[in-house]
JSON list of C-alpha atoms in Angstrom, two decimals:
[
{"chain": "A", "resi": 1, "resn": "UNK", "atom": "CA", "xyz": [-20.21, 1.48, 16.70]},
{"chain": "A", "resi": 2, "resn": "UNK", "atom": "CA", "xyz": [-17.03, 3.48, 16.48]},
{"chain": "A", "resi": 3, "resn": "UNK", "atom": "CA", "xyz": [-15.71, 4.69, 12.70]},
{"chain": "A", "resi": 4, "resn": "UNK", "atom": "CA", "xyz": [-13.23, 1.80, 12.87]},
{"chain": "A", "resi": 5, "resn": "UNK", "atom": "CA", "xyz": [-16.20, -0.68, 12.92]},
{"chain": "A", "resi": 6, "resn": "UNK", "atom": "CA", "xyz": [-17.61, 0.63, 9.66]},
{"chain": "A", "resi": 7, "resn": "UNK", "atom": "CA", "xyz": [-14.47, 1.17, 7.74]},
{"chain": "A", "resi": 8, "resn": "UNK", "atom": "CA", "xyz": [-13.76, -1.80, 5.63]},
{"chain": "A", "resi": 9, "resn": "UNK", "atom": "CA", "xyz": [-10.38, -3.79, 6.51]},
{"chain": "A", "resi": 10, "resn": "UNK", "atom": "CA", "xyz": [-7.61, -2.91, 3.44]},
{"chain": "A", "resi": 11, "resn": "UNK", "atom": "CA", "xyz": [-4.67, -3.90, 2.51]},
{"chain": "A", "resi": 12, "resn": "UNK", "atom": "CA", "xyz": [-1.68, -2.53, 0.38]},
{"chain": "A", "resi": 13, "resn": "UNK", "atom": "CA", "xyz": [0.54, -4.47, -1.94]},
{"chain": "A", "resi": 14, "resn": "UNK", "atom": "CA", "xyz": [3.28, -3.09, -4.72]},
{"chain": "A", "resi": 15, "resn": "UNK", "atom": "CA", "xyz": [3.97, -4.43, -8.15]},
{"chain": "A", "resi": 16, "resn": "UNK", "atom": "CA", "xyz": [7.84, -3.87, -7.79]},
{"chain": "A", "resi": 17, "resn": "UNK", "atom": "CA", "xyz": [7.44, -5.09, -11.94]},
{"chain": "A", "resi": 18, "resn": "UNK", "atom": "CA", "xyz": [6.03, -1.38, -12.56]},
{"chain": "A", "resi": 19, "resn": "UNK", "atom": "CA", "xyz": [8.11, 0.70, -9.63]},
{"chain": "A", "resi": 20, "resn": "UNK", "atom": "CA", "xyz": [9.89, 3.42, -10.54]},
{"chain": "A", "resi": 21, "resn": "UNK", "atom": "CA", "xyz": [11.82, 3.89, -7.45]},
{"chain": "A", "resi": 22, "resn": "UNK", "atom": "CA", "xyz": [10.55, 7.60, -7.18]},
{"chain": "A", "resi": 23, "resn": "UNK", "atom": "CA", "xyz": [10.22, 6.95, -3.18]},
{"chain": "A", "resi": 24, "resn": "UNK", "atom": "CA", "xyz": [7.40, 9.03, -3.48]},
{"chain": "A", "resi": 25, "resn": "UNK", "atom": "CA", "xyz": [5.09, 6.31, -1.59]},
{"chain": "A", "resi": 26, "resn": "UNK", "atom": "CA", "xyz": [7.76, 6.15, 1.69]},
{"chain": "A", "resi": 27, "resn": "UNK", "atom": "CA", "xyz": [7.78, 9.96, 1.50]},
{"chain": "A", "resi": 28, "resn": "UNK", "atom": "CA", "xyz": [4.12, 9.60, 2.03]},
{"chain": "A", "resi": 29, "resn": "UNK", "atom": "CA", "xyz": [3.95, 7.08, 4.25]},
{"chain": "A", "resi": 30, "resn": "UNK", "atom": "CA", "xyz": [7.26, 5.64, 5.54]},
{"chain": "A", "resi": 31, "resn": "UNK", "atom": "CA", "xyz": [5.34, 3.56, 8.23]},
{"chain": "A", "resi": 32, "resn": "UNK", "atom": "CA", "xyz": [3.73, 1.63, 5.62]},
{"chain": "A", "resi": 33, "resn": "UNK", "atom": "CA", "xyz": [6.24, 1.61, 2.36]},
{"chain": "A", "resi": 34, "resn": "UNK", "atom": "CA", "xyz": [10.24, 1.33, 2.44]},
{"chain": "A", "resi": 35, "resn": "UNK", "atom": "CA", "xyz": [12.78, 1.50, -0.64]},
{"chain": "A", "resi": 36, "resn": "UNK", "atom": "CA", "xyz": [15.22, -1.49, -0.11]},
{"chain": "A", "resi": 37, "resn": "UNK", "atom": "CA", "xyz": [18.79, -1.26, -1.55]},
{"chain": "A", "resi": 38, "resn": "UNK", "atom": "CA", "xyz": [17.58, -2.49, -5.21]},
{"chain": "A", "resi": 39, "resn": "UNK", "atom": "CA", "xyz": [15.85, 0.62, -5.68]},
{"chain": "A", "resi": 40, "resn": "UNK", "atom": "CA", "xyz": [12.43, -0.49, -5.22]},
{"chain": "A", "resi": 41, "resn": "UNK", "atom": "CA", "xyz": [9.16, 0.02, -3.01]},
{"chain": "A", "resi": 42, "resn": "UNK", "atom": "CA", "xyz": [7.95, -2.44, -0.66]},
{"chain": "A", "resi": 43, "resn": "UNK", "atom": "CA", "xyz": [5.62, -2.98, 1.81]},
{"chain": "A", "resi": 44, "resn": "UNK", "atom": "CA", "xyz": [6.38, -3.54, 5.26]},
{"chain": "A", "resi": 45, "resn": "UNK", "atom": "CA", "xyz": [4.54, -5.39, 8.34]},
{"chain": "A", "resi": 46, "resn": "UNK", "atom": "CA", "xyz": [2.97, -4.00, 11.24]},
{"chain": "A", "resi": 47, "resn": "UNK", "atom": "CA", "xyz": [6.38, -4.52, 13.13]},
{"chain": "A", "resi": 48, "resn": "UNK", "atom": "CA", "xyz": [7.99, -2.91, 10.50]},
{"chain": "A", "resi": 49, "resn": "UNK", "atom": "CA", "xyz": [9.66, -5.64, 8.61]},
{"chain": "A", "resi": 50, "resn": "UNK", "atom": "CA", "xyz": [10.33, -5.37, 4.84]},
{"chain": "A", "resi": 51, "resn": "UNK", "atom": "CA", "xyz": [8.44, -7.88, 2.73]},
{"chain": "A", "resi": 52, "resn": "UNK", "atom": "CA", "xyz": [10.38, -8.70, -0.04]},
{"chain": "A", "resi": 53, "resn": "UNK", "atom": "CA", "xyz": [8.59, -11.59, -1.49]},
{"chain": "A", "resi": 54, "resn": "UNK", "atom": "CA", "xyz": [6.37, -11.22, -4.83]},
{"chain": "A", "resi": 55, "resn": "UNK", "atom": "CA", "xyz": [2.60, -9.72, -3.88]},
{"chain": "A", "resi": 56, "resn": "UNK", "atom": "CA", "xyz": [3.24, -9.51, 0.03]},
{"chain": "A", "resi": 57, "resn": "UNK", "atom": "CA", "xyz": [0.66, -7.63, 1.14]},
{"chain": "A", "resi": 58, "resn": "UNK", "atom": "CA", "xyz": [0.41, -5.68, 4.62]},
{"chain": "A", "resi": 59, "resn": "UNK", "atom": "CA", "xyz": [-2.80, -4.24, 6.66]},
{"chain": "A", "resi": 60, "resn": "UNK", "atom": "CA", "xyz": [-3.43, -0.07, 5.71]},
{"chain": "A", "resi": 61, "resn": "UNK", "atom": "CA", "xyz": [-3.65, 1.07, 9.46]},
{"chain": "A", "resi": 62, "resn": "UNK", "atom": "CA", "xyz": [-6.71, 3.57, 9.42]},
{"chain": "A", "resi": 63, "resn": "UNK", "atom": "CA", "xyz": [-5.21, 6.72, 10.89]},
{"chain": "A", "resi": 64, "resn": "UNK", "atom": "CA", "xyz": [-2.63, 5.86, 7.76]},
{"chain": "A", "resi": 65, "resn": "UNK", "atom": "CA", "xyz": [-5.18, 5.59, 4.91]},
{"chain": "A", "resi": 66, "resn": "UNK", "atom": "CA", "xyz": [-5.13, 8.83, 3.64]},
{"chain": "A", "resi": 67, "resn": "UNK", "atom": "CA", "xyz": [-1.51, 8.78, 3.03]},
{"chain": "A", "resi": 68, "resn": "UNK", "atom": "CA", "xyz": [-1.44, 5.40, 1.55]},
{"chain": "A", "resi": 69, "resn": "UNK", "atom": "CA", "xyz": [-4.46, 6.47, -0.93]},
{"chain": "A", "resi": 70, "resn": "UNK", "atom": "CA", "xyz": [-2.24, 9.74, -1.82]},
{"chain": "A", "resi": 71, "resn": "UNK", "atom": "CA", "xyz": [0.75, 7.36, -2.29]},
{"chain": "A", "resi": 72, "resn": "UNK", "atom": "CA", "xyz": [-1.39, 5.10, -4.80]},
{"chain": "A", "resi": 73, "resn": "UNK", "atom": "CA", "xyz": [-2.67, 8.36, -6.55]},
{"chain": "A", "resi": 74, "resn": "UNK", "atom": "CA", "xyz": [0.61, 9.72, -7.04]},
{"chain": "A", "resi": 75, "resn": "UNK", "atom": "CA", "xyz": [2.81, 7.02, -8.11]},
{"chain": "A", "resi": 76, "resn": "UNK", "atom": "CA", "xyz": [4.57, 7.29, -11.22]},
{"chain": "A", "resi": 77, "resn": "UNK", "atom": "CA", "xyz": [4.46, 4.00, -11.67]},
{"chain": "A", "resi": 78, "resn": "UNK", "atom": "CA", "xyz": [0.87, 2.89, -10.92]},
{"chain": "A", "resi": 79, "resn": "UNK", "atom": "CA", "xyz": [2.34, 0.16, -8.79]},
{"chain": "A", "resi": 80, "resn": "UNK", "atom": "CA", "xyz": [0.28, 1.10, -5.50]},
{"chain": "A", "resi": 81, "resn": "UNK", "atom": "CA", "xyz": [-2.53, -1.48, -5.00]},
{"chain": "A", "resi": 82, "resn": "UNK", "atom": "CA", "xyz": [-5.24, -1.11, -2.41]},
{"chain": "A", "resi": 83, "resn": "UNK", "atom": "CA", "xyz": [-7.74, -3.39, -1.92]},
{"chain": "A", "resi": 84, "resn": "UNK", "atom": "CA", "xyz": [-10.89, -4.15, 0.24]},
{"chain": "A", "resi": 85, "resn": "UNK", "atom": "CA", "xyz": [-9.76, -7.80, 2.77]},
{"chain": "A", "resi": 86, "resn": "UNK", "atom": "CA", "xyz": [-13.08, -9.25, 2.03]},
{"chain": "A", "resi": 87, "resn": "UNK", "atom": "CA", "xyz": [-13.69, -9.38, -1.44]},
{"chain": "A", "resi": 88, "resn": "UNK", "atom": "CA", "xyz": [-9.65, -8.47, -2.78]},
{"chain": "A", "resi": 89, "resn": "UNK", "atom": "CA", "xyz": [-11.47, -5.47, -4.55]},
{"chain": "A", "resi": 90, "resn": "UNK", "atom": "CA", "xyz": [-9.05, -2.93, -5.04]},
{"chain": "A", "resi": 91, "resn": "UNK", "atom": "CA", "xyz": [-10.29, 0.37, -3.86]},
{"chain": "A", "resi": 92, "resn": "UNK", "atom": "CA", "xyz": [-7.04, 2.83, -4.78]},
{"chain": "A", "resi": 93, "resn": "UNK", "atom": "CA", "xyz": [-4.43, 1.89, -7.56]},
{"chain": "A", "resi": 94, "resn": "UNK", "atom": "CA", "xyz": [-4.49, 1.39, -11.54]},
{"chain": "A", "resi": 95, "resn": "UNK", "atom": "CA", "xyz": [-7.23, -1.25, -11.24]},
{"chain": "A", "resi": 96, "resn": "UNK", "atom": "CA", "xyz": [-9.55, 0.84, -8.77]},
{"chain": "A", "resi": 97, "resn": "UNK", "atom": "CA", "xyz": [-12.69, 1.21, -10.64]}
]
């Protein structure tokens, strides 16, 4: 069983409600986050499209997941959610317990 197998599939979403529009999260991880010309952090797909619409989510790639956790940790805005797939348990973010 390789590492991948045992790492529970997450995904990242942004509450652009709470973003600050520090950019801190796209300085982190640009491959995952994006400011758009409103000032605010999204999220963007696997082929790198911004989604714009209200709690789009997008898959954290593995070899990304430490950036994406640091992005989470060090928003100003707590607006980084992380959250297991399976069970929509959020593992990183304001409401990680």
């Amino acid at each position: 069983m390789t590492p991948q197998d045992e790492a529970p599939e997450l995904e990242v979403w942004i509450d652009q409600d709470l973003c600050t529009g520090d950019g801190i999260c796209a300085q982190y991880a640009p491959e995952v986050f994006e400011l758009d010309i409103d000032g605010l952090a999204y999220v963007k797909s696997a082929d790198d499209e911004l989604l714009q619409e209200k709690g789009a989510t997008t898959p954290v790639p593995l070899p990304l997941l430490n950036d994406v956790r640091d992005s989470a940790n060090e928003c100003p805005g707590d607006c980084i959610h992380v959250r297991r797939v399976s069970d929509h348990a959020e593992v990183y973010g304001p409401d990680a317990e």
